[in-house]
Amino acid sequence: MERGKLIVVSAPSGCGKGTILAEVLRDPKFYFSVSCTTRAPRPGEVDGVNYNFITKERFEALIAEGAFLEHAEYVGNYYGTLLAPIEENLARGKDVLLEIEVRGAEQIRALRPDASLVFIVPPSLEVLRERLMNRGTEAAEVIDKRVAQAEQEISCRERYDYCLVNDKPEDAVADFKAIVRAIELKVEK
Ligand code: 5GP
């Protein structure tokens, strides 16, 4: 069986990547890598589905065991990608989606030359701030931090293979599917 593709998706938080990925993931050819995080669950988030919500102590033990393909700290919390489920699913022919921030993506770039990196940007920082405020799950101070972080992240877009603007979600989903198809059809060198 042909191995699946390793696809990294980064987007500043509030870019609507959740909506895009939820639609894309309806196709069973994809496996979504469920990350571990020390952040508290947001309302509606389910342990084992959105993230594995774990303690800092457990996270540090997993680092020590070498269980992570990559990990990073983001706005005061740890986030990390478990290696074993990724390898299993690639071997089963699944396209594996990693939804991670830019420093994690850089680690993947260095470790896995076979990975393709996709970046999603908001139409503007003003639109991003509005979206974060409408979500209503974060305090104003956290929104400021996330917008500042997003601005810095957007400047990293040239390190990615593909960049798509999420203005209208349906257009972004179509663009994302087109990118995945191009990745699948790329001739291995
Ligand atoms: P949030 O707290 O909004 O769910 O995620 C914050 C940031 O952490 C997002 O940019 C998200 O893509 C990133 N992230 C989620 N899981 C991982 C992971 O396993 N590794 C890394 N490096 N970043 C992650």
Tab-separated table of C-alpha atoms and ligand atoms in Angstrom:
chain	number	residue	atom	x	y	z
A	1	MET	CA	0.000	0.000	0.000
A	2	GLU	CA	1.231	3.497	-0.793
A	3	ARG	CA	2.206	5.504	2.277
A	4	GLY	CA	0.036	8.475	3.157
A	5	LYS	CA	1.276	12.066	3.044
A	6	LEU	CA	2.389	14.044	6.055
A	7	ILE	CA	0.715	17.459	5.910
A	8	VAL	CA	1.376	20.233	8.414
A	9	VAL	CA	-1.185	23.009	8.788
A	10	SER	CA	-0.410	26.191	10.681
A	11	ALA	CA	-2.632	29.179	11.198
A	12	PRO	CA	-2.769	31.904	13.812
A	13	SER	CA	-5.517	31.072	16.295
A	14	GLY	CA	-8.889	32.476	15.219
A	15	CYS	CA	-8.140	32.057	11.503
A	16	GLY	CA	-11.006	29.652	11.071
A	17	LYS	CA	-8.742	26.657	10.543
A	18	GLY	CA	-11.003	24.605	12.833
A	19	THR	CA	-13.936	25.105	10.469
A	20	ILE	CA	-11.806	24.300	7.420
A	21	LEU	CA	-10.283	21.189	8.955
A	22	ALA	CA	-13.632	19.899	10.291
A	23	GLU	CA	-14.981	19.973	6.735
A	24	VAL	CA	-11.844	18.445	5.195
A	25	LEU	CA	-11.705	15.692	7.842
A	26	ARG	CA	-15.108	14.361	6.806
A	27	ASP	CA	-13.110	12.491	4.177
A	28	PRO	CA	-11.881	9.244	5.812
A	29	LYS	CA	-8.639	9.297	3.830
A	30	PHE	CA	-7.348	11.744	6.462
A	31	TYR	CA	-6.096	11.074	9.969
A	32	PHE	CA	-6.026	14.084	12.293
A	33	SER	CA	-3.132	13.967	14.718
A	34	VAL	CA	-4.559	14.675	18.190
A	35	SER	CA	-1.930	16.709	20.028
A	36	CYS	CA	-1.161	16.708	23.715
A	37	THR	CA	-1.500	20.021	25.532
A	38	THR	CA	-1.252	21.392	29.049
A	39	ARG	CA	-3.836	24.094	28.249
A	40	ALA	CA	-7.282	23.828	29.859
A	41	PRO	CA	-10.094	22.615	27.568
A	42	ARG	CA	-12.328	25.331	26.094
A	43	PRO	CA	-16.093	24.863	26.339
A	44	GLY	CA	-17.127	22.120	23.941
A	45	GLU	CA	-13.650	20.634	23.552
A	46	VAL	CA	-13.451	16.902	24.168
A	47	ASP	CA	-10.452	15.093	25.660
A	48	GLY	CA	-8.991	12.653	23.123
A	49	VAL	CA	-10.798	14.345	20.219
A	50	ASN	CA	-9.587	17.958	20.082
A	51	TYR	CA	-6.528	17.376	22.249
A	52	ASN	CA	-5.213	15.002	24.850
A	53	PHE	CA	-5.448	17.349	27.838
A	54	ILE	CA	-2.628	16.394	30.196
A	55	THR	CA	-0.700	17.849	33.142
A	56	LYS	CA	2.662	19.565	32.843
A	57	GLU	CA	4.240	16.656	34.754
A	58	ARG	CA	2.846	14.091	32.306
A	59	PHE	CA	3.935	16.250	29.369
A	60	GLU	CA	7.473	16.454	30.696
A	61	ALA	CA	7.539	12.681	31.237
A	62	LEU	CA	6.501	12.159	27.589
A	63	ILE	CA	9.301	14.507	26.442
A	64	ALA	CA	11.774	12.467	28.497
A	65	GLU	CA	10.471	9.210	26.972
A	66	GLY	CA	10.993	10.616	23.456
A	67	ALA	CA	7.298	10.135	22.658
A	68	PHE	CA	6.975	13.416	20.727
A	69	LEU	CA	7.878	14.033	17.098
A	70	GLU	CA	7.924	17.730	18.018
A	71	HIS	CA	6.750	19.949	20.832
A	72	ALA	CA	6.675	23.660	21.613
A	73	GLU	CA	5.510	26.152	24.184
A	74	TYR	CA	2.818	28.564	23.019
A	75	VAL	CA	1.314	31.407	25.097
A	76	GLY	CA	2.378	29.706	28.338
A	77	ASN	CA	1.310	26.131	27.549
A	78	TYR	CA	2.999	23.080	26.093
A	79	TYR	CA	1.757	21.470	22.864
A	80	GLY	CA	3.194	18.314	21.313
A	81	THR	CA	2.688	15.759	18.546
A	82	LEU	CA	2.909	12.070	19.443
A	83	LEU	CA	5.081	10.134	17.002
A	84	ALA	CA	3.560	6.619	17.172
A	85	PRO	CA	0.027	7.325	15.810
A	86	ILE	CA	1.518	9.307	12.927
A	87	GLU	CA	3.749	6.489	11.779
A	88	GLU	CA	0.931	3.948	12.113
A	89	ASN	CA	-1.459	6.008	10.017
A	90	LEU	CA	1.052	6.917	7.297
A	91	ALA	CA	1.813	3.205	6.970
A	92	ARG	CA	-1.937	2.525	6.623
A	93	GLY	CA	-2.006	4.917	3.647
A	94	LYS	CA	-3.762	7.772	5.487
A	95	ASP	CA	-2.893	11.404	4.833
A	96	VAL	CA	-1.900	12.649	8.277
A	97	LEU	CA	-2.791	16.236	9.196
A	98	LEU	CA	-0.780	17.971	11.914
A	99	GLU	CA	-2.337	21.211	13.089
A	100	ILE	CA	0.582	22.912	14.822
A	101	GLU	CA	2.185	26.322	15.294
A	102	VAL	CA	5.184	27.682	13.405
A	103	ARG	CA	8.021	26.480	15.649
A	104	GLY	CA	6.612	22.964	15.608
A	105	ALA	CA	6.324	23.207	11.813
A	106	GLU	CA	9.980	24.220	11.621
A	107	GLN	CA	10.948	21.142	13.626
A	108	ILE	CA	8.929	18.950	11.247
A	109	ARG	CA	10.591	20.632	8.252
A	110	ALA	CA	14.003	19.702	9.630
A	111	LEU	CA	13.048	16.176	10.740
A	112	ARG	CA	10.756	15.115	7.913
A	113	PRO	CA	11.718	16.264	4.407
A	114	ASP	CA	8.693	14.308	3.133
A	115	ALA	CA	6.254	16.674	4.909
A	116	SER	CA	4.303	19.405	3.089
A	117	LEU	CA	3.614	22.628	4.974
A	118	VAL	CA	0.419	24.623	4.502
A	119	PHE	CA	-0.205	28.043	6.060
A	120	ILE	CA	-3.633	29.623	6.526
A	121	VAL	CA	-3.878	33.395	7.031
A	122	PRO	CA	-6.806	35.668	7.914
A	123	PRO	CA	-7.760	38.391	5.404
A	124	SER	CA	-6.289	40.937	7.892
A	125	LEU	CA	-5.259	41.316	11.552
A	126	GLU	CA	-8.417	43.402	12.171
A	127	VAL	CA	-10.593	40.539	10.961
A	128	LEU	CA	-8.597	38.149	13.159
A	129	ARG	CA	-9.147	40.303	16.283
A	130	GLU	CA	-12.873	40.495	15.512
A	131	ARG	CA	-13.099	36.711	15.122
A	132	LEU	CA	-11.279	36.109	18.416
A	133	MET	CA	-13.578	38.566	20.201
A	134	ASN	CA	-16.700	36.984	18.704
A	135	ARG	CA	-15.539	33.555	19.847
A	136	GLY	CA	-15.776	34.959	23.378
A	137	THR	CA	-13.655	32.233	24.959
A	138	GLU	CA	-10.603	34.357	25.786
A	139	ALA	CA	-10.009	37.371	28.030
A	140	ALA	CA	-9.054	40.687	26.348
A	141	GLU	CA	-5.468	40.346	27.535
A	142	VAL	CA	-5.163	36.879	25.976
A	143	ILE	CA	-6.667	38.217	22.708
A	144	ASP	CA	-3.982	40.935	22.595
A	145	LYS	CA	-1.283	38.300	23.093
A	146	ARG	CA	-2.770	36.050	20.419
A	147	VAL	CA	-3.045	38.888	17.866
A	148	ALA	CA	0.577	39.881	18.550
A	149	GLN	CA	1.617	36.234	18.219
A	150	ALA	CA	-0.382	35.965	14.967
A	151	GLU	CA	1.367	38.999	13.508
A	152	GLN	CA	4.714	37.419	14.230
A	153	GLU	CA	3.563	34.052	12.857
A	154	ILE	CA	2.250	35.542	9.618
A	155	SER	CA	5.744	36.821	8.918
A	156	CYS	CA	6.854	33.145	8.841
A	157	ARG	CA	4.633	32.259	5.889
A	158	GLU	CA	7.533	32.105	3.425
A	159	ARG	CA	8.829	29.014	5.233
A	160	TYR	CA	5.728	27.118	4.073
A	161	ASP	CA	5.058	25.377	0.772
A	162	TYR	CA	1.493	26.680	0.352
A	163	CYS	CA	-0.414	29.645	1.772
A	164	LEU	CA	-4.163	30.166	1.630
A	165	VAL	CA	-6.262	33.131	2.762
A	166	ASN	CA	-9.361	32.237	4.735
A	167	ASP	CA	-11.846	34.874	3.680
A	168	LYS	CA	-14.837	32.680	2.890
A	169	PRO	CA	-14.644	29.219	4.543
A	170	GLU	CA	-16.128	27.400	1.528
A	171	ASP	CA	-13.446	28.870	-0.771
A	172	ALA	CA	-10.735	28.026	1.761
A	173	VAL	CA	-11.953	24.404	1.966
A	174	ALA	CA	-11.850	24.113	-1.837
A	175	ASP	CA	-8.336	25.615	-1.887
A	176	PHE	CA	-7.197	23.252	0.847
A	177	LYS	CA	-8.521	20.199	-1.007
A	178	ALA	CA	-6.763	21.377	-4.179
A	179	ILE	CA	-3.477	21.708	-2.278
A	180	VAL	CA	-3.842	18.196	-0.814
A	181	ARG	CA	-4.525	16.774	-4.265
A	182	ALA	CA	-1.395	18.501	-5.602
A	183	ILE	CA	0.631	17.021	-2.716
A	184	GLU	CA	-0.737	13.544	-3.487
A	185	LEU	CA	0.087	13.851	-7.191
A	186	LYS	CA	3.578	15.262	-6.720
A	187	VAL	CA	6.249	13.135	-8.327
A	188	GLU	CA	8.645	11.720	-5.723
A	189	LYS	CA	12.233	12.696	-6.516
B	1	5GP	P1	-5.027	26.519	20.675
B	1	5GP	O1	-4.694	26.729	22.113
B	1	5GP	O2	-5.652	27.739	20.060
B	1	5GP	O3	-5.815	25.270	20.431
B	1	5GP	O4	-3.641	26.271	19.919
B	1	5GP	C1	-2.599	27.189	20.022
B	1	5GP	C2	-1.555	26.889	18.974
B	1	5GP	O5	-0.900	25.643	19.261
B	1	5GP	C3	-2.139	26.752	17.575
B	1	5GP	O6	-1.329	27.515	16.687
B	1	5GP	C4	-2.036	25.281	17.285
B	1	5GP	O7	-1.859	25.056	15.914
B	1	5GP	C5	-0.793	24.905	18.057
B	1	5GP	N1	-0.678	23.471	18.339
B	1	5GP	C6	-1.651	22.576	18.578
B	1	5GP	N2	-1.145	21.352	18.753
B	1	5GP	C7	0.215	21.470	18.612
B	1	5GP	C8	1.309	20.544	18.661
B	1	5GP	O8	1.155	19.346	18.873
B	1	5GP	N3	2.548	21.061	18.468
B	1	5GP	C9	2.782	22.371	18.240
B	1	5GP	N4	4.038	22.759	18.035
B	1	5GP	N5	1.775	23.266	18.173
B	1	5GP	C10	0.517	22.822	18.364
